[in-house]
Coordinates of C-alpha atoms and ligand atoms in Angstrom, one line a residue:
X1 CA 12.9 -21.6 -4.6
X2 CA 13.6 -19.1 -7.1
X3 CA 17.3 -17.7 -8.0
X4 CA 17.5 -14.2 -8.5
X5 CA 21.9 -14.3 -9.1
X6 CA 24.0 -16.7 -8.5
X7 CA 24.0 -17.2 -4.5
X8 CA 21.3 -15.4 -4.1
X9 CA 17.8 -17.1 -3.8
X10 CA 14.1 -16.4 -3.3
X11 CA 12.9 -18.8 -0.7
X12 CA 9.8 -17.0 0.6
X13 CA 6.1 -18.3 -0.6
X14 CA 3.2 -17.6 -3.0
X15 CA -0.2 -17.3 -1.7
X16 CA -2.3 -18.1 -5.0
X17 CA -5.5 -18.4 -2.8
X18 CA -5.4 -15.9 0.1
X19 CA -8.2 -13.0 -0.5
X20 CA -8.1 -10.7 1.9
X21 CA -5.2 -9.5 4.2
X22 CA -5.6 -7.5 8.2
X23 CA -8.9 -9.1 7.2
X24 CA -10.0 -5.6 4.9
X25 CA -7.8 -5.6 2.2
X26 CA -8.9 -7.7 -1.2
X27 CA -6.2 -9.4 -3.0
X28 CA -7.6 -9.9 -6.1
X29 CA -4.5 -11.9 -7.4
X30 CA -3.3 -13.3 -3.9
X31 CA 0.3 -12.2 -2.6
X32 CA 3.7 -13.6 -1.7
X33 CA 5.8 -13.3 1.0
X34 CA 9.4 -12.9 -0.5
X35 CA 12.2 -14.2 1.4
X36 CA 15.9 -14.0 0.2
X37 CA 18.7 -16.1 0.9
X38 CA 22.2 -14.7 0.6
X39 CA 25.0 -17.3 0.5
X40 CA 28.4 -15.4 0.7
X41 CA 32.0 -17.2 0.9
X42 CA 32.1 -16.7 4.8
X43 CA 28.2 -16.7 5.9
X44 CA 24.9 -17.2 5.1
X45 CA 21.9 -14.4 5.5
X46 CA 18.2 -15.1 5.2
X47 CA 16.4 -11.6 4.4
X48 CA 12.9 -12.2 6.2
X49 CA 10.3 -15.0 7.0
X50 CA 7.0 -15.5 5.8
X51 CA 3.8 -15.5 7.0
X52 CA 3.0 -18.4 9.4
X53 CA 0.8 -20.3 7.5
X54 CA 3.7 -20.9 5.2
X55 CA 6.6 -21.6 7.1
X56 CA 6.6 -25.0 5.7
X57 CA 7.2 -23.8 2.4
X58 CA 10.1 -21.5 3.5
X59 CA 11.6 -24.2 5.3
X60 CA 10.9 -26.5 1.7
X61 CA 12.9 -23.4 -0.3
X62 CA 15.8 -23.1 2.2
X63 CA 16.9 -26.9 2.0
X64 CA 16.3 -27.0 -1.7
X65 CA 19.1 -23.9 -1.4
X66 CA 21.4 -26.5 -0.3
X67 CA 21.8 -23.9 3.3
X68 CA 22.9 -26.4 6.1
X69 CA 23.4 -23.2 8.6
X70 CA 22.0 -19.8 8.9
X71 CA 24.5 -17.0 10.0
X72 CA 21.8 -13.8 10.2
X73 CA 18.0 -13.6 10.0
X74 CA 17.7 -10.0 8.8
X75 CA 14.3 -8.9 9.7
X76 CA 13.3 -5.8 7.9
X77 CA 9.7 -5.5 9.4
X78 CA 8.0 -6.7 12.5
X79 CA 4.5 -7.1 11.0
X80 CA 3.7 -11.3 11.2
X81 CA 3.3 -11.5 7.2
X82 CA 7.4 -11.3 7.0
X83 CA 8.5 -12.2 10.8
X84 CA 5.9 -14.7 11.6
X85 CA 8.5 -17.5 10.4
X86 CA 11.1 -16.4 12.7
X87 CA 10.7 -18.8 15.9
X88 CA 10.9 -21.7 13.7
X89 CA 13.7 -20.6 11.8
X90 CA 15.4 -19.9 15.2
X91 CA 14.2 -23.5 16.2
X92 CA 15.9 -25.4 13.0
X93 CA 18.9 -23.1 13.2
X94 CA 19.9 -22.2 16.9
X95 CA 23.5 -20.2 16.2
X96 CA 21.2 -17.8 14.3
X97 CA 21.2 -14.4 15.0
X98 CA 18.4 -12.0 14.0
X99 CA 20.1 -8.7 12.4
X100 CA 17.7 -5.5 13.1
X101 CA 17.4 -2.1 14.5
X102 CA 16.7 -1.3 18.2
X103 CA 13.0 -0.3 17.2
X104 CA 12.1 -3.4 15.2
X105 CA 13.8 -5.8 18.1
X106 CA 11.4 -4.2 20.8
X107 CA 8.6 -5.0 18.1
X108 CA 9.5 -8.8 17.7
X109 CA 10.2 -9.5 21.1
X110 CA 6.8 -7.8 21.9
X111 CA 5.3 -9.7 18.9
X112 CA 7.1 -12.5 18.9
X113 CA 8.0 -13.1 22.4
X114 CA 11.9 -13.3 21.0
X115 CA 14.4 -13.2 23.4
X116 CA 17.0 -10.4 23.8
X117 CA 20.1 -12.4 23.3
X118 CA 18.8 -13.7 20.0
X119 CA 19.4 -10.3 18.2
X120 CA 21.8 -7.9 16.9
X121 CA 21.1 -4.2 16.6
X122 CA 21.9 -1.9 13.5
X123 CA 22.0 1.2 13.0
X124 CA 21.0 3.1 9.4
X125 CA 24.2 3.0 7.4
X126 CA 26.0 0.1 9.0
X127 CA 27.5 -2.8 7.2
X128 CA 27.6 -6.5 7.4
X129 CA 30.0 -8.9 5.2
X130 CA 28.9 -12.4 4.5
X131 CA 32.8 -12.4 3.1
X132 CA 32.4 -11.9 -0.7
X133 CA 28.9 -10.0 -0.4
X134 CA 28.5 -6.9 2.5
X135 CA 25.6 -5.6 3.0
X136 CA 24.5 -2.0 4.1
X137 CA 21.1 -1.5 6.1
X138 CA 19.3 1.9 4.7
X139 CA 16.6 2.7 7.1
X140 CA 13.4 3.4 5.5
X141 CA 10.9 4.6 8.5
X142 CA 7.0 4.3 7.8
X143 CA 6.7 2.2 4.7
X144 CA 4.7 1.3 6.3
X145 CA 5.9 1.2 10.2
X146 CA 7.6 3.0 11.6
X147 CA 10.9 0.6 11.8
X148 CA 11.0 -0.8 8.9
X149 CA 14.4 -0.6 7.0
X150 CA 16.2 -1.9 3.3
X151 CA 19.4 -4.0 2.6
X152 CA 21.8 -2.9 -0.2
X153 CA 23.7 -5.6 -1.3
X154 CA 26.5 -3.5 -2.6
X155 CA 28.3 -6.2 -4.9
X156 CA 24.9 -6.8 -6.8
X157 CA 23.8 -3.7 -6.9
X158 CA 20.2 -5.4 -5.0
X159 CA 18.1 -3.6 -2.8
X160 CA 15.6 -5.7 -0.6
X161 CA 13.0 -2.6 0.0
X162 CA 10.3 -4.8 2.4
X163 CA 7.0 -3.9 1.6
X164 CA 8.3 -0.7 -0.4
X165 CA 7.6 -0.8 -3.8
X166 CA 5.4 -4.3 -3.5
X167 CA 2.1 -5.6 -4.7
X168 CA 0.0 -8.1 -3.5
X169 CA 0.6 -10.9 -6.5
X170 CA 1.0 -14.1 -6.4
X171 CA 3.0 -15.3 -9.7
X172 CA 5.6 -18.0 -10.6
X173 CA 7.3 -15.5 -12.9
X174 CA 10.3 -14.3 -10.2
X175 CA 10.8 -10.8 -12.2
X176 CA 8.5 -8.3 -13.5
X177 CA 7.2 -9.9 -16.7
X178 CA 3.8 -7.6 -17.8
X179 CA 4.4 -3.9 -16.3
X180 CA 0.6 -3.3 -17.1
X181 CA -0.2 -5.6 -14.3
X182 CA 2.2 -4.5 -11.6
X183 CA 1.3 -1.3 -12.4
X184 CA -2.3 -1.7 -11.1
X185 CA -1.0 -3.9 -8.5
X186 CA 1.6 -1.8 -7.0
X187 CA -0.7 1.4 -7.4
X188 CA -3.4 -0.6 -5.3
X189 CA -0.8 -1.3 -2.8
X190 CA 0.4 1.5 -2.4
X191 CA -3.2 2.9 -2.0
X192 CA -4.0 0.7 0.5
X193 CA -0.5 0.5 2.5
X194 CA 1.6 3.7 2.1
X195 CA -0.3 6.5 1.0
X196 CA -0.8 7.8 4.4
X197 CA 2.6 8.8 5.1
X198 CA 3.3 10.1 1.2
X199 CA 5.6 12.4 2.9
X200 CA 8.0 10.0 4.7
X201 CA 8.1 8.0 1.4
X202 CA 9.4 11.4 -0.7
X203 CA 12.3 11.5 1.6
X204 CA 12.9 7.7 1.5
X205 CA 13.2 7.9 -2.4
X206 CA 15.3 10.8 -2.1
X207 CA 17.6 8.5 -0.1
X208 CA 17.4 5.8 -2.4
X209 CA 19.3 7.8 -4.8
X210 CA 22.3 7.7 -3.3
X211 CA 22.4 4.0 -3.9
X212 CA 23.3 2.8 -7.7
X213 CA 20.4 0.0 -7.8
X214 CA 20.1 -2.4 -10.4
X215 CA 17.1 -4.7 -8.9
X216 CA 14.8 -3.6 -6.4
X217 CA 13.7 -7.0 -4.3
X218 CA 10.2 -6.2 -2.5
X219 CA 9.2 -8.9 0.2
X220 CA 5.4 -8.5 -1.8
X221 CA 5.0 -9.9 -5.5
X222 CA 7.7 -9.7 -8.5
X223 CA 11.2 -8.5 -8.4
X224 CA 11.9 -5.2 -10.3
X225 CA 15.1 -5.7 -12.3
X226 CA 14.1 -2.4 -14.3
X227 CA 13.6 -0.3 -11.2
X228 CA 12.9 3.0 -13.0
X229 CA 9.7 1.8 -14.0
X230 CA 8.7 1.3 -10.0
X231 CA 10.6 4.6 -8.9
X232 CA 8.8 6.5 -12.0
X233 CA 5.4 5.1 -10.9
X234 CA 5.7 6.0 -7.1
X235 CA 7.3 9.8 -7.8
X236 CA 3.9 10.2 -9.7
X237 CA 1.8 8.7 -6.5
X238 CA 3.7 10.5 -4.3
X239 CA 3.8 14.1 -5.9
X240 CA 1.0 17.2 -5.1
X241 CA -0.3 17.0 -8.7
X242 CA -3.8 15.5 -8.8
X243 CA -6.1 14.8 -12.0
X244 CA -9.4 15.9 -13.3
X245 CA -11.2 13.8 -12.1
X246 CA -14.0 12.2 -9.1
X247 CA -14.7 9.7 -7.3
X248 CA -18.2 8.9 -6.4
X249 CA -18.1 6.4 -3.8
X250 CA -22.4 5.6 -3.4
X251 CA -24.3 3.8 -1.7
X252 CA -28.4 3.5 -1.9
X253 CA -31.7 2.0 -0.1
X254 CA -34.6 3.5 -2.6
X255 CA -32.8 4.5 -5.4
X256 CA -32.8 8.4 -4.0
X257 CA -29.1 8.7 -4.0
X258 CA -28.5 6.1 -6.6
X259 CA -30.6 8.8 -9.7
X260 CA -28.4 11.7 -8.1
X261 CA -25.2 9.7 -8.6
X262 CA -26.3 8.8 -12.1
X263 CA -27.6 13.0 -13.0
X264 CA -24.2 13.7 -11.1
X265 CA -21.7 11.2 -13.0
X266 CA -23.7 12.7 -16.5
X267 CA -22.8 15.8 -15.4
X268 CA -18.9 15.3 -14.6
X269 CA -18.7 13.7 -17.7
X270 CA -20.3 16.2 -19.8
X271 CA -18.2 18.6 -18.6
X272 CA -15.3 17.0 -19.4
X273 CA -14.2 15.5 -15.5
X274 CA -13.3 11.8 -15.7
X275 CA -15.4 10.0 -13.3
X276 CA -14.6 6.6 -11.2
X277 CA -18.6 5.6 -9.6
X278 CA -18.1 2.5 -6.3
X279 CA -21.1 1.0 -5.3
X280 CA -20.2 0.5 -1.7
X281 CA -22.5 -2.5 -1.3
X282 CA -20.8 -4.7 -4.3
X283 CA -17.8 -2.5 -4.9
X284 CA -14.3 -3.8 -4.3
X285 CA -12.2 -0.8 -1.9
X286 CA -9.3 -1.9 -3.4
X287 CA -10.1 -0.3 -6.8
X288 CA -11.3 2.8 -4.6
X289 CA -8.6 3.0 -2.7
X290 CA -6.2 2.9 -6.2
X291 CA -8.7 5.7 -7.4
X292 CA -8.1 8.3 -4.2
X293 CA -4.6 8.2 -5.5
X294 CA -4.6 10.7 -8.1
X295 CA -8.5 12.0 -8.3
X296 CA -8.7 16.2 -7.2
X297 CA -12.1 15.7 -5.4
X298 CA -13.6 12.9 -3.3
X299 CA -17.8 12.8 -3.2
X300 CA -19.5 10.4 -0.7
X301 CA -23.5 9.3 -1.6
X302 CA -25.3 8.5 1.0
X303 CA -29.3 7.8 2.3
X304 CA -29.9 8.8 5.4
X305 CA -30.6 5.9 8.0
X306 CA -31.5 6.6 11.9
X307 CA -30.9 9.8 11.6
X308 CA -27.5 9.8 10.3
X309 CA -25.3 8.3 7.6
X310 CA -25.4 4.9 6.1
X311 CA -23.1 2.5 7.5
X312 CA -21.3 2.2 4.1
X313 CA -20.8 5.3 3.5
X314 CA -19.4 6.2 6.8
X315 CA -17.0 3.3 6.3
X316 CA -16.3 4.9 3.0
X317 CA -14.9 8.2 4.8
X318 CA -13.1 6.4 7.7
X319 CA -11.5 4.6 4.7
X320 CA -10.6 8.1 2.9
X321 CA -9.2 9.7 5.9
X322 CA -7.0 6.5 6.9
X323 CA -5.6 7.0 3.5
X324 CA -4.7 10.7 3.7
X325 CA -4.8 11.2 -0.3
X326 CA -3.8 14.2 -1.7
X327 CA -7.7 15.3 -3.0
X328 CA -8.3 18.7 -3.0
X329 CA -12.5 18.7 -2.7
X330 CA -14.8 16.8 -1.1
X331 CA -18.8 16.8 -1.1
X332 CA -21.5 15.2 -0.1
X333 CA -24.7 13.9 -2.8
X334 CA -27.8 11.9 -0.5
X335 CA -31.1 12.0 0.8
X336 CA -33.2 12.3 4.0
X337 CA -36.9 11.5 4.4
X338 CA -37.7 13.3 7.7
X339 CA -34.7 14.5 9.3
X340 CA -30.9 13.8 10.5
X341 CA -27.6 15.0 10.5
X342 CA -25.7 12.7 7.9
X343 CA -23.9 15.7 6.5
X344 CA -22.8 16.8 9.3
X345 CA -21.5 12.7 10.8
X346 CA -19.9 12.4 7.0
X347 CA -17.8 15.3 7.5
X348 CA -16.9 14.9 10.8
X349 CA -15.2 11.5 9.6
X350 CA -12.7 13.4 7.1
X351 CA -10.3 15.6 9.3
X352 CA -7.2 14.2 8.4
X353 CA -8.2 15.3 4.7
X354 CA -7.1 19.0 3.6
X355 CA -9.7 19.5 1.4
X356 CA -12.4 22.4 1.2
X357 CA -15.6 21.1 1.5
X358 CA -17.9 22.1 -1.8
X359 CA -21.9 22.7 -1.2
X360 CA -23.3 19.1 -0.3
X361 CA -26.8 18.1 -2.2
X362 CA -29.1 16.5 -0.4
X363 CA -32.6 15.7 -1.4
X364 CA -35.9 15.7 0.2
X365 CA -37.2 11.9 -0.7
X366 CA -36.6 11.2 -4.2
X367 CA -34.5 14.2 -6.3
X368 CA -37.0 16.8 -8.0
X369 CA -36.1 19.3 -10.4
X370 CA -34.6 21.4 -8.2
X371 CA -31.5 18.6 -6.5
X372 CA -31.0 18.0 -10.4
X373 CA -30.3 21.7 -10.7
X374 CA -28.2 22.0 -7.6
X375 CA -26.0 18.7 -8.9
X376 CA -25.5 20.6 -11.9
X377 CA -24.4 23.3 -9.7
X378 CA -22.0 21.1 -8.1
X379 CA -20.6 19.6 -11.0
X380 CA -19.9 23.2 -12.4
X381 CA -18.4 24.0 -9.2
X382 CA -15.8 21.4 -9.6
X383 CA -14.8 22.1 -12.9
X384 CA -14.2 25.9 -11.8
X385 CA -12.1 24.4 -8.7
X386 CA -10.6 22.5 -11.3
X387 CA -9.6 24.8 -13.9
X388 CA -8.0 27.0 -10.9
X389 CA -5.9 24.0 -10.0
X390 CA -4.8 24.1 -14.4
X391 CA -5.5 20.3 -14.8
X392 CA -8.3 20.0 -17.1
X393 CA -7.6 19.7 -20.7
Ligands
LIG401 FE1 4.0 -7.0 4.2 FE2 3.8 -4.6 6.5 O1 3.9 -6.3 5.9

């Protein structure tokens, strides 16, 4: 239990040890699953659940709060990781009543099997008083679903954003302490969890700045009580500008594709193009996924297998066009020994992304003079695209 102001707690859990959440998604430096308590003169508000497997903990934090009685469960989010808690919170304190909008309510009761009379619906806008602290609920749609909404608490100046602005990192340190880590762990969740829907999250901070906010609460990793810094990092994500720079996400059987990625990362970086190479067998996508943020142009290496692409490498693009970034080029580097139509599968994997689709290189069996030239070719072919876009140096 972790007091952010005076009556207003932290009571949700650290998860030093969990590695991998929807069973995809590393967590290098485990998560948390914030929950706030809000005790005000007249009534008491708990501002989400944790994740199952911790509901023992959150139950630990709320009687260390000294709460006897639970007015409101406000739940922000149906997904399990902040709701999963609910039932048993509804168990220890009956006369609770689970504050949420109309689309997260259908959500619970279809994921939790709630029952109907156990909620009351918001709208966007509306206010609840506790007595000496009123809250006001701010929708924010598809941060990552599409109910999800924010509490201003307008006495403190405190908005609880959900899973906007977090990071998966587990930490005893309530607020921000080392912006050089949150940095690289909000930019990887963001990567992972809301740069598909960039768009909705431009109008959602748009929103936001109607509100005067002194602490941004996220229900993932540490407490922003310098929110500029977090607001400042996400108008960057979020903007049309990309960098100079390629990813080369790789993967190879007989070294084939593995010399053309090494020629082809030479040849970005001789030219000036910062480079960021994954090895897709030993890689981590969490760190790819942080580097489709910004990069202009997106290159997938692959062998050909059966006739088509490497496994890896298709997961690579399904990955890239889940996340929708902003990249401008995309091409394919790889090799065939008699035959198949990898190009072709690789491409077919990335409509979502608007990107024009520079000359792929594939080789024959191992690159000869001639694949070395064309990745040359390539790589000159991106700086041009890149110097029309003005972002190279
Ligand atoms: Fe942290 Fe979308 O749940």
């Amino acid at each position: 239990m972790r007091e952010l102001k005076p009556g207003i707690y932290e009571v949700g859990a650290l998860d030093f040890d969990r590695r991998l959440f929807d069973e995809i998604i590393p967590l290098p430096d485990g998560t948390s699953y914030n929950a706030y308590l809000i005790k005000g003169s007249e009534k008491t508000a708990l501002l989400d659940t944790v994740d199952p497997a911790k509901t023992e903990v959150l139950i630990d934090n709320i009687v260390k709060a000294g709460v006897e009685k639970i007015d409101y469960v406000i739940s922000h989010h149906a997904e399990q990781d902040h709701s999963g808690s609910i039932p048993e919170i509804l168990t220890i304190f009956p006369e609770a009543k689970v504050v949420t909008n109309p689309k997260c309510k259908e959500m619970l009761m279809d994921l939790l099997c709630l029952e109907t009379e156990k909620f009351i619906t918001v709208d966007d806008g509306e206010e609840l008083s506790l007595g000496d602290k009123n809250l006001k609920f701010v929708y924010i749609p598809w941060v990552h679903w599409p109910e999800t909404f924010g509490t201003y608490l307008k006495e403190d100046r405190i908005f609880f954003s959900c899973d906007f602005f977090g990071s998966h990192l587990a930490t005893g340190n309530l607020f921000v302490d080392d912006e050089v880590v949150v940095y690289e762990a909000a930019k990887r969740y963001y990567a992972e969890i809301m740069m598909p829907f960039r768009s909705n999250i431009k109008k959602n901070i748009e929103k936001l700045s109607n509100y005067n906010i002194e602490i941004i609460a996220p229900s993932h990793g540490q407490v922003y009580n310098k929110p500029k810094f977090i607001i400042d990092a996400y108008k960057d994500w979020i903007s049309d500008n990309v960098k100079n720079e390629v990813v080369i996400a790789y993967v190879s059987m007989h070294k084939s594709t593995a010399k053309m990625t090494e020629h082809f990362v030479d040849c970005l970086i001789e030219r000036g193009i910062s480079v960021k190479q994954f090895d897709l067998v030993t890689g981590d996508v969490g760190k790819l996924a942080i580097s489709m943020v910004d990069a202009a142009t997106i290159v997938l290496g692959s062998p050909t297998v059966l006739a088509g692409a490497h496994p890896l490498a298709a997961y690579a693009a399904i990955l890239a066009n889940a996340l929708r970034p902003k990249t401008r080029f995309a091409s394919i580097i790889g090799s065939y020994s008699w035959g198949g139509k990898m190009v072709e599968q690789l491409t077919g994997l990335l409509p979502n992304l608007k990107v024009e689709i520079l000359e792929p290189v594939i080789a024959k069996g191992y690159p000869k003079d001639k694949d070395f030239t064309a990745i040359e070719e390539l790589a000159d072919k991106i700086l041009a695209k890149h110097k029309e876009l003005k972002i190279t140096g």
